[in-house]
PDB file of C-alpha atoms in Angstrom:
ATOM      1  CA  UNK L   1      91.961 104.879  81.725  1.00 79.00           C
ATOM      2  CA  UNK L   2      94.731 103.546  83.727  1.00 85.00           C
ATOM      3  CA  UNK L   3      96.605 100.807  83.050  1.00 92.00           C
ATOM      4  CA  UNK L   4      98.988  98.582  85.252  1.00 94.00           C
ATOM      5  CA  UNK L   5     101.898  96.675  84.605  1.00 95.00           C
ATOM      6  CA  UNK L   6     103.909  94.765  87.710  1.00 96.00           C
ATOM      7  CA  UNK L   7     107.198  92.914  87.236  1.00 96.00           C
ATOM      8  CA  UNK L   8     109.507  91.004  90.027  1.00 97.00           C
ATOM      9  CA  UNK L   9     107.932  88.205  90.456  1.00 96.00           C
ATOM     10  CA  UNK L  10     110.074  84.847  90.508  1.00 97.00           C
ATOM     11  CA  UNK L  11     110.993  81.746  92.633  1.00 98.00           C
ATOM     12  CA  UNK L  12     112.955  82.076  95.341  1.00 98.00           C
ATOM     13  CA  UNK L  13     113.578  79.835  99.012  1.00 98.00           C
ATOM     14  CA  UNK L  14     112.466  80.725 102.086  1.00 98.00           C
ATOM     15  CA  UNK L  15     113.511  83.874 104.021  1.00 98.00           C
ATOM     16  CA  UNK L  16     114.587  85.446 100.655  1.00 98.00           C
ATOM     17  CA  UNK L  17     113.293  88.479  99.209  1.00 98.00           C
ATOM     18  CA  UNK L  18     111.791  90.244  96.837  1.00 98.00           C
ATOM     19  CA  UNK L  19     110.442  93.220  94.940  1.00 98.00           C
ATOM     20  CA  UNK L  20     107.679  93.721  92.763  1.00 98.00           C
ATOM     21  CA  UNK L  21     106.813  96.788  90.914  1.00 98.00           C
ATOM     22  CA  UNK L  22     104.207  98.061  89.244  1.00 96.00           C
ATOM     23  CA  UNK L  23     103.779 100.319  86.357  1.00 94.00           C
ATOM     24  CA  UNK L  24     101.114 103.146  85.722  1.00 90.00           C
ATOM     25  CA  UNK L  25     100.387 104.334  82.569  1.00 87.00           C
ATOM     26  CA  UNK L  26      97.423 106.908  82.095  1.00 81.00           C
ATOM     27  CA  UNK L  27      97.325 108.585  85.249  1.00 75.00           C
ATOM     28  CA  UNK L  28      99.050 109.723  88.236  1.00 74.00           C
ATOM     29  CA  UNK L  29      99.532 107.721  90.674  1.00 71.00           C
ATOM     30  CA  UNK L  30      99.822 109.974  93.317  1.00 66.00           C
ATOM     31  CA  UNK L  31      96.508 111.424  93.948  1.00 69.00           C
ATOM     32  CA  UNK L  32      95.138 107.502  93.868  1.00 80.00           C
ATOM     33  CA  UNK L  33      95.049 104.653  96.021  1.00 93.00           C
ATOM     34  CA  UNK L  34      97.553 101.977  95.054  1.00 94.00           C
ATOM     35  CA  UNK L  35      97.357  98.520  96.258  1.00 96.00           C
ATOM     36  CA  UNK L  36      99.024  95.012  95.914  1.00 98.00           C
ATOM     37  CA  UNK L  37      96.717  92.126  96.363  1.00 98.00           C
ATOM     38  CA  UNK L  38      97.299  88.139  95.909  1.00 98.00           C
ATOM     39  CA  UNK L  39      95.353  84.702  95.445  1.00 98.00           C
ATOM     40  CA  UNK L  40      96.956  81.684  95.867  1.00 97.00           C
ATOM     41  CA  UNK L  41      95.966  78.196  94.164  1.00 92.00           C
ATOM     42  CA  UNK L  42      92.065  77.486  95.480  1.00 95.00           C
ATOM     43  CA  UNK L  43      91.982  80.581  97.897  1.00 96.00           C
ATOM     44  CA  UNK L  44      90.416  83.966  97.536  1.00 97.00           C
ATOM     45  CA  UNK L  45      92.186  86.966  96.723  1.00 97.00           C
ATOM     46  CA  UNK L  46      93.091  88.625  99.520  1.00 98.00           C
ATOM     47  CA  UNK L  47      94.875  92.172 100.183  1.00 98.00           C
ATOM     48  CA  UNK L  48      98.141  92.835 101.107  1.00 98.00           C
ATOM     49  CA  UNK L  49      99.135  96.488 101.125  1.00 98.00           C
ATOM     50  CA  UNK L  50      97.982  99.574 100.276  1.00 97.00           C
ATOM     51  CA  UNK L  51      99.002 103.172  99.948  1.00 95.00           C
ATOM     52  CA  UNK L  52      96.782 105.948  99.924  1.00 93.00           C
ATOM     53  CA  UNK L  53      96.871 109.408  98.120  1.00 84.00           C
ATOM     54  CA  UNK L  54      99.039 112.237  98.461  1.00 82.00           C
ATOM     55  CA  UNK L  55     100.145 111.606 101.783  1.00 85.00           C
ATOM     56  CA  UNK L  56     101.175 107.914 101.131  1.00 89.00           C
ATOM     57  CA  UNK L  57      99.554 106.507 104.118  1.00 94.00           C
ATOM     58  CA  UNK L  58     100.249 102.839 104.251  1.00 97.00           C
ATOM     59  CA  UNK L  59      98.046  99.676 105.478  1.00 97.00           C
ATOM     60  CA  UNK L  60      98.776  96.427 105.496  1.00 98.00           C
ATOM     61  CA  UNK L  61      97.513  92.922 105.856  1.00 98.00           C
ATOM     62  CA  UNK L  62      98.753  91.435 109.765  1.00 98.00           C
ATOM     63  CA  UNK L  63     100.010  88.424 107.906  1.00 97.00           C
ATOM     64  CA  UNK L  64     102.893  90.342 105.969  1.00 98.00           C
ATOM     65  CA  UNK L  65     102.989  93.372 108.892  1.00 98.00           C
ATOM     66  CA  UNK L  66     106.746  93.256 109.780  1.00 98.00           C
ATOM     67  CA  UNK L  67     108.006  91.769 106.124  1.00 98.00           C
ATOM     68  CA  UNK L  68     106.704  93.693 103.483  1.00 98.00           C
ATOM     69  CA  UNK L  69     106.761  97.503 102.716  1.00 98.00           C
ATOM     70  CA  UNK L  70     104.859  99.650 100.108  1.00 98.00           C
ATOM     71  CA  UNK L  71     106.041 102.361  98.550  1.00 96.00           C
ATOM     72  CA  UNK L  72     105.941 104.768  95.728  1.00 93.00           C
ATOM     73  CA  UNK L  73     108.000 107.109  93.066  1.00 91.00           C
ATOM     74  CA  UNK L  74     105.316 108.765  91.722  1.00 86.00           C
ATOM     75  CA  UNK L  75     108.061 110.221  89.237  1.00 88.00           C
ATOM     76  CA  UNK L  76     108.083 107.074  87.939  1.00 90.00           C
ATOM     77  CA  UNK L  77     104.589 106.424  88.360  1.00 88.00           C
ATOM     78  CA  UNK L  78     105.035 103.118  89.999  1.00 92.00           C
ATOM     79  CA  UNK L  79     104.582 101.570  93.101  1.00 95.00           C
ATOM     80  CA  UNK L  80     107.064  98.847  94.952  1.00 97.00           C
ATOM     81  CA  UNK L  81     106.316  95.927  97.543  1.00 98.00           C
ATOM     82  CA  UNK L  82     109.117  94.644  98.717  1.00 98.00           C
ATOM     83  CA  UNK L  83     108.848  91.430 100.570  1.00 98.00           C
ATOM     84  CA  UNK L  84     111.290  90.467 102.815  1.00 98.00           C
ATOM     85  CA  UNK L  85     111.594  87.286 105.293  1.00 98.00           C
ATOM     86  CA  UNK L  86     109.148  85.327 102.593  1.00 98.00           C
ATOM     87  CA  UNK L  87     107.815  81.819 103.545  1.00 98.00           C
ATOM     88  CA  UNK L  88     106.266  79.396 101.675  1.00 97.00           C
ATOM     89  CA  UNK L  89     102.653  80.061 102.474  1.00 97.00           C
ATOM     90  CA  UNK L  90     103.468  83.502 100.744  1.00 98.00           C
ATOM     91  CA  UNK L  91     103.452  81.636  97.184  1.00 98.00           C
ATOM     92  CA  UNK L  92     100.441  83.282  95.059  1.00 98.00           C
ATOM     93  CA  UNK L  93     100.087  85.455  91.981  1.00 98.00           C
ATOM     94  CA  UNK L  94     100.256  88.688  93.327  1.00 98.00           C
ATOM     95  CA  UNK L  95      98.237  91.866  91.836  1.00 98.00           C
ATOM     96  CA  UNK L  96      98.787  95.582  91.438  1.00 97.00           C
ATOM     97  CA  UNK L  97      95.051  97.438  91.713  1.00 96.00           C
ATOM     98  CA  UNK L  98      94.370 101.475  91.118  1.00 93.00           C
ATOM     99  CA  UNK L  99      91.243 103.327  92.826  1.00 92.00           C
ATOM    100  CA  UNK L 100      90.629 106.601  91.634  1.00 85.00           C
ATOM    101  CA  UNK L 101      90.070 107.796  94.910  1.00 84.00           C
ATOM    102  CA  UNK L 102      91.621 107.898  98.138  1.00 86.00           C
ATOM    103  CA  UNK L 103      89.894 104.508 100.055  1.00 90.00           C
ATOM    104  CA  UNK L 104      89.208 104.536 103.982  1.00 90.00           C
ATOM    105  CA  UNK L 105      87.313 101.862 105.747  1.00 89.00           C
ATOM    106  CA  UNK L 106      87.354  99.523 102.142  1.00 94.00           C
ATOM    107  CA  UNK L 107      90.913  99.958 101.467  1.00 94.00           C
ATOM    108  CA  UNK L 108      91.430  95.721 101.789  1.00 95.00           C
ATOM    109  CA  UNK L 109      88.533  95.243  99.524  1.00 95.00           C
ATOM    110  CA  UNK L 110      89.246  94.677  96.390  1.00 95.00           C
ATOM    111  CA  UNK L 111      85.674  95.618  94.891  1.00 95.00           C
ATOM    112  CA  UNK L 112      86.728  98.996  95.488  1.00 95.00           C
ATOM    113  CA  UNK L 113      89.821  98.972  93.107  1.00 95.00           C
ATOM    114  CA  UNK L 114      89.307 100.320  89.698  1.00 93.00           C
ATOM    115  CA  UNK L 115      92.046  98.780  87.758  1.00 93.00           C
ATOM    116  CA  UNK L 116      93.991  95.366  88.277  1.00 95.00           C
ATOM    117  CA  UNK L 117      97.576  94.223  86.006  1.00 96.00           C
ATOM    118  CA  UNK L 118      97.613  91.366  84.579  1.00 97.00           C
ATOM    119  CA  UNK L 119      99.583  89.522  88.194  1.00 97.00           C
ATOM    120  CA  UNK L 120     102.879  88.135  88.896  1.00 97.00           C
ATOM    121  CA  UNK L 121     103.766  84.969  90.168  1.00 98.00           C
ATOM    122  CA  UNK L 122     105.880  84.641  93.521  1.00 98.00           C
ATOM    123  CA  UNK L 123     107.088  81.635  94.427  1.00 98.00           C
ATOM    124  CA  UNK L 124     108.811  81.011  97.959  1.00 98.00           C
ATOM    125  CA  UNK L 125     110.304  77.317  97.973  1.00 97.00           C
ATOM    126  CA  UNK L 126     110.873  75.339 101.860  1.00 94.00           C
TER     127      UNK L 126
END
């Protein structure tokens, strides 16, 4: 059983940044894939970052390409986005999710994800 914590979350104005962690209890996060998706009021969820296994290969959505790195301590057992350059249409509860194993081709899909935290909200203000 894993379980996930993330913290960061908060309001802040446009081109500010952030970081949001997230917290792994249960396992290690380093064999796993780690990823931070987000929904926003009336919209899907959709994925934002990942990072994958030992290696820490790292994927992201082309809307936050540029802005936002993942990353991980695995001494810590926690994983990181920080968001840079954010803009309004970035405002959603955002979501830490675990897979068990290392994820390829379904790495954005979030059917694929084991365990989810409980979210965070971000907030960028215009």
């Amino acid at each position: 059983q894993v379980q996930l914590v993330e913290s960061g979350g908060g309001l802040v104005q446009a081109g500010g940044s952030l970081r949001l962690a997230c917290a792994g209890s249960g396992r290690p996060i380093s064999t796993a894939t780690m990823a931070w998706f987000r929904q926003a009021p009336g919209k899907e969820r959709e994925f934002v970052a990942a990072i994958r296994g030992v290696a820490g290969s790292t994927f992201y959505a082309d809307s936050v390409k540029g802005r936002f790195t993942i990353s991980r301590d695995s001494a810590k057992n926690t994983v990181y986005l920080q968001m840079n350059s954010l803009k309004p249409e970035d405002t959603a509860i955002y979501y830490c999710a675990a897979a068990h194993r290392p994820l390829y081709t379904v790495v954005a899909i979030s059917t694929s994800y084991d365990y989810w935290g409980q979210g965070t909200q971000v907030t960028v203000s215009s």
